[in-house]
């Protein structure tokens, strides 16, 4: 009974928090990849509108929310 309470009160919530940290890391990693390639170069390398749409969606989801000054994006 005590172990179940410890698990419910502490271990499960900690597990959920670790999952959130992992997800945040994955999101930031995807944004970093876009910066390393270069945002404009990423768009220029697209061969069709479907690729452009996906690239813009990735930029909107993974880069813009983490920018202090969007004007600095190149």
N, CA and C atoms as an extended XYZ file, in Angstrom:
222
Properties=species:S:1:pos:R:3:atomname:S:1:resname:S:1:resid:I:1 pbc="F F F"
N         0.827       -1.197        0.000 N   UNK     1
C         0.000        0.000        0.000 CA  UNK     1
C         0.871        1.261        0.000 C   UNK     1
N         1.905        1.304        0.830 N   UNK     2
C         2.780        2.487        0.878 CA  UNK     2
C         3.532        2.663       -0.433 C   UNK     2
N         4.002        1.544       -1.006 N   UNK     3
C         4.725        1.641       -2.271 CA  UNK     3
C         3.820        2.153       -3.388 C   UNK     3
N         2.584        1.708       -3.404 N   UNK     4
C         1.638        2.186       -4.429 CA  UNK     4
C         1.405        3.694       -4.269 C   UNK     4
N         1.262        4.153       -3.037 N   UNK     5
C         1.060        5.577       -2.799 CA  UNK     5
C         2.281        6.374       -3.242 C   UNK     5
N         3.463        5.882       -2.948 N   UNK     6
C         4.688        6.563       -3.387 CA  UNK     6
C         4.735        6.609       -4.910 C   UNK     6
N         4.408        5.496       -5.541 N   UNK     7
C         4.411        5.449       -6.998 CA  UNK     7
C         3.404        6.435       -7.576 C   UNK     7
N         2.189        6.442       -7.040 N   UNK     8
C         1.142        7.330       -7.546 CA  UNK     8
C         1.451        8.798       -7.276 C   UNK     8
N         2.018        9.079       -6.101 N   UNK     9
C         2.256       10.470       -5.710 CA  UNK     9
C         3.535       11.057       -6.303 C   UNK     9
N         4.529       10.197       -6.566 N   UNK    10
C         5.831       10.749       -6.941 CA  UNK    10
C         6.395       10.206       -8.252 C   UNK    10
N         6.383        8.898       -8.411 N   UNK    11
C         7.050        8.320       -9.566 CA  UNK    11
C         6.307        8.572      -10.871 C   UNK    11
N         5.003        8.408      -10.873 N   UNK    12
C         4.242        8.669      -12.107 CA  UNK    12
C         4.339       10.131      -12.531 C   UNK    12
N         4.103       11.083      -11.612 N   UNK    13
C         4.253       12.480      -12.025 CA  UNK    13
C         5.666       12.789      -12.521 C   UNK    13
N         6.681       12.212      -11.887 N   UNK    14
C         8.061       12.437      -12.343 CA  UNK    14
C         8.237       11.871      -13.748 C   UNK    14
N         7.666       10.716      -14.006 N   UNK    15
C         7.744       10.123      -15.344 CA  UNK    15
C         7.108       11.021      -16.392 C   UNK    15
N         5.967       11.605      -16.064 N   UNK    16
C         5.308       12.520      -16.996 CA  UNK    16
C         6.176       13.751      -17.245 C   UNK    16
N         6.807       14.265      -16.210 N   UNK    17
C         7.679       15.429      -16.367 CA  UNK    17
C         8.885       15.094      -17.244 C   UNK    17
N         9.453       13.907      -17.083 N   UNK    18
C        10.566       13.491      -17.929 CA  UNK    18
C        10.125       13.364      -19.382 C   UNK    18
N         8.904       12.900      -19.621 N   UNK    19
C         8.385       12.826      -20.982 CA  UNK    19
C         8.260       14.219      -21.584 C   UNK    19
N         7.815       15.182      -20.788 N   UNK    20
C         7.699       16.560      -21.267 CA  UNK    20
C         9.071       17.120      -21.620 C   UNK    20
N        10.067       16.847      -20.781 N   UNK    21
C        11.423       17.316      -21.049 CA  UNK    21
C        11.942       16.693      -22.340 C   UNK    21
N        11.696       15.403      -22.526 N   UNK    22
C        12.141       14.735      -23.745 CA  UNK    22
C        11.469       15.352      -24.968 C   UNK    22
N        10.188       15.615      -24.872 N   UNK    23
C         9.453       16.234      -25.998 CA  UNK    23
C         9.998       17.628      -26.292 C   UNK    23
N        10.249       18.423      -25.250 N   UNK    24
C        10.826       19.757      -25.450 CA  UNK    24
C        12.178       19.661      -26.134 C   UNK    24
N        12.993       18.698      -25.709 N   UNK    25
C        14.311       18.506      -26.315 CA  UNK    25
C        14.168       18.176      -27.800 C   UNK    25
N        13.230       17.288      -28.140 N   UNK    26
C        13.023       16.916      -29.540 CA  UNK    26
C        12.589       18.119      -30.366 C   UNK    26
N        11.695       18.938      -29.815 N   UNK    27
C        11.234       20.132      -30.523 CA  UNK    27
C        12.386       21.096      -30.745 C   UNK    27
N        13.181       21.339      -29.708 N   UNK    28
C        14.319       22.246      -29.848 CA  UNK    28
C        15.353       21.693      -30.820 C   UNK    28
N        15.543       20.385      -30.825 N   UNK    29
C        16.497       19.775      -31.758 CA  UNK    29
C        16.053       19.992      -33.199 C   UNK    29
N        14.761       19.866      -33.460 N   UNK    30
C        14.260       20.085      -34.811 CA  UNK    30
C        14.453       21.541      -35.223 C   UNK    30
N        14.243       22.453      -34.289 N   UNK    31
C        14.464       23.868      -34.583 CA  UNK    31
C        15.923       24.155      -34.834 C   UNK    31
N        16.811       23.513      -34.082 N   UNK    32
C        18.252       23.697      -34.274 CA  UNK    32
C        18.668       23.222      -35.653 C   UNK    32
N        18.116       22.112      -36.102 N   UNK    33
C        18.431       21.610      -37.440 CA  UNK    33
C        18.046       22.645      -38.495 C   UNK    33
N        16.903       23.291      -38.308 N   UNK    34
C        16.481       24.314      -39.272 CA  UNK    34
C        17.452       25.487      -39.271 C   UNK    34
N        17.955       25.870      -38.099 N   UNK    35
C        18.918       26.963      -38.030 CA  UNK    35
C        20.238       26.578      -38.683 C   UNK    35
N        20.690       25.330      -38.457 N   UNK    36
C        21.964       24.893      -39.012 CA  UNK    36
C        21.925       24.896      -40.537 C   UNK    36
N        20.829       24.456      -41.098 N   UNK    37
C        20.674       24.438      -42.553 CA  UNK    37
C        20.486       25.860      -43.070 C   UNK    37
N        19.785       26.655      -42.316 N   UNK    38
C        19.430       28.006      -42.743 CA  UNK    38
C        17.991       28.004      -43.198 C   UNK    38
N        17.210       28.834      -42.585 N   UNK    39
C        15.769       28.826      -42.854 CA  UNK    39
C        15.469       29.149      -44.312 C   UNK    39
N        16.085       30.184      -44.837 N   UNK    40
C        15.817       30.547      -46.227 CA  UNK    40
C        16.340       29.479      -47.185 C   UNK    40
N        17.490       28.894      -46.846 N   UNK    41
C        18.044       27.836      -47.690 CA  UNK    41
C        17.129       26.611      -47.665 C   UNK    41
N        16.556       26.318      -46.506 N   UNK    42
C        15.615       25.202      -46.399 CA  UNK    42
C        14.446       25.415      -47.351 C   UNK    42
N        13.903       26.618      -47.358 N   UNK    43
C        12.778       26.918      -48.253 CA  UNK    43
C        13.220       26.897      -49.717 C   UNK    43
N        14.420       27.404      -49.982 N   UNK    44
C        14.918       27.424      -51.360 CA  UNK    44
C        15.152       26.017      -51.895 C   UNK    44
N        15.490       25.077      -51.015 N   UNK    45
C        15.759       23.703      -51.436 CA  UNK    45
C        14.491       22.896      -51.702 C   UNK    45
N        13.340       23.418      -51.345 N   UNK    46
C        12.085       22.699      -51.563 CA  UNK    46
C        11.806       22.603      -53.057 C   UNK    46
N        11.354       21.442      -53.473 N   UNK    47
C        11.101       21.236      -54.900 CA  UNK    47
C         9.633       21.387      -55.285 C   UNK    47
N         8.744       21.458      -54.279 N   UNK    48
C         7.327       21.635      -54.595 CA  UNK    48
C         6.625       22.302      -53.415 C   UNK    48
N         5.381       22.678      -53.619 N   UNK    49
C         4.636       23.403      -52.586 CA  UNK    49
C         4.353       22.553      -51.351 C   UNK    49
N         4.233       21.237      -51.521 N   UNK    50
C         4.032       20.376      -50.357 CA  UNK    50
C         5.239       20.442      -49.429 C   UNK    50
N         6.438       20.392      -49.984 N   UNK    51
C         7.655       20.508      -49.179 CA  UNK    51
C         7.749       21.887      -48.534 C   UNK    51
N         7.385       22.929      -49.292 N   UNK    52
C         7.409       24.286      -48.740 CA  UNK    52
C         6.445       24.413      -47.563 C   UNK    52
N         5.259       23.862      -47.734 N   UNK    53
C         4.261       23.913      -46.665 CA  UNK    53
C         4.789       23.212      -45.412 C   UNK    53
N         5.371       22.025      -45.581 N   UNK    54
C         5.911       21.283      -44.446 CA  UNK    54
C         7.053       22.058      -43.781 C   UNK    54
N         7.919       22.667      -44.575 N   UNK    55
C         9.021       23.452      -44.018 CA  UNK    55
C         8.507       24.658      -43.241 C   UNK    55
N         7.526       25.344      -43.797 N   UNK    56
C         6.962       26.515      -43.116 CA  UNK    56
C         6.260       26.083      -41.827 C   UNK    56
N         5.557       24.960      -41.869 N   UNK    57
C         4.905       24.449      -40.656 CA  UNK    57
C         5.943       24.108      -39.587 C   UNK    57
N         7.066       23.507      -39.985 N   UNK    58
C         8.134       23.200      -39.036 CA  UNK    58
C         8.745       24.467      -38.455 C   UNK    58
N         8.946       25.463      -39.281 N   UNK    59
C         9.487       26.736      -38.806 CA  UNK    59
C         8.516       27.369      -37.811 C   UNK    59
N         7.241       27.362      -38.153 N   UNK    60
C         6.231       27.947      -37.262 CA  UNK    60
C         6.153       27.205      -35.937 C   UNK    60
N         6.316       25.897      -35.965 N   UNK    61
C         6.173       25.099      -34.747 CA  UNK    61
C         7.445       25.039      -33.916 C   UNK    61
N         8.606       25.023      -34.577 N   UNK    62
C         9.837       24.723      -33.858 CA  UNK    62
C        10.822       25.881      -33.748 C   UNK    62
N        10.649       26.900      -34.548 N   UNK    63
C        11.622       28.001      -34.527 CA  UNK    63
C        11.013       29.272      -33.953 C   UNK    63
N         9.948       29.732      -34.543 N   UNK    64
C         9.366       31.023      -34.164 CA  UNK    64
C         9.005       31.106      -32.684 C   UNK    64
N         8.421       30.057      -32.068 N   UNK    65
C         8.085       30.179      -30.640 CA  UNK    65
C         9.303       30.381      -29.736 C   UNK    65
N        10.492       30.074      -30.237 N   UNK    66
C        11.690       30.161      -29.407 CA  UNK    66
C        12.574       31.349      -29.772 C   UNK    66
N        12.067       32.248      -30.619 N   UNK    67
C        12.854       33.402      -31.053 CA  UNK    67
C        12.438       34.645      -30.278 C   UNK    67
N        13.448       35.384      -29.824 N   UNK    68
C        13.173       36.654      -29.173 CA  UNK    68
C        12.958       37.767      -30.202 C   UNK    68
N        13.665       37.668      -31.322 N   UNK    69
C        13.567       38.680      -32.358 CA  UNK    69
C        13.485       37.994      -33.702 C   UNK    69
N        12.291       37.882      -34.239 N   UNK    70
C        12.073       37.168      -35.497 CA  UNK    70
C        12.817       37.849      -36.649 C   UNK    70
N        13.060       39.128      -36.553 N   UNK    71
C        13.793       39.839      -37.586 CA  UNK    71
C        15.212       39.352      -37.752 C   UNK    71
N        15.754       38.666      -36.759 N   UNK    72
C        17.117       38.148      -36.847 CA  UNK    72
C        17.228       36.836      -37.621 C   UNK    72
N        16.093       36.231      -37.970 N   UNK    73
C        16.124       34.957      -38.692 CA  UNK    73
C        16.583       35.182      -40.119 C   UNK    73
N        17.529       34.386      -40.567 N   UNK    74
C        18.039       34.503      -41.945 CA  UNK    74
C        17.887       33.176      -42.635 C   UNK    74
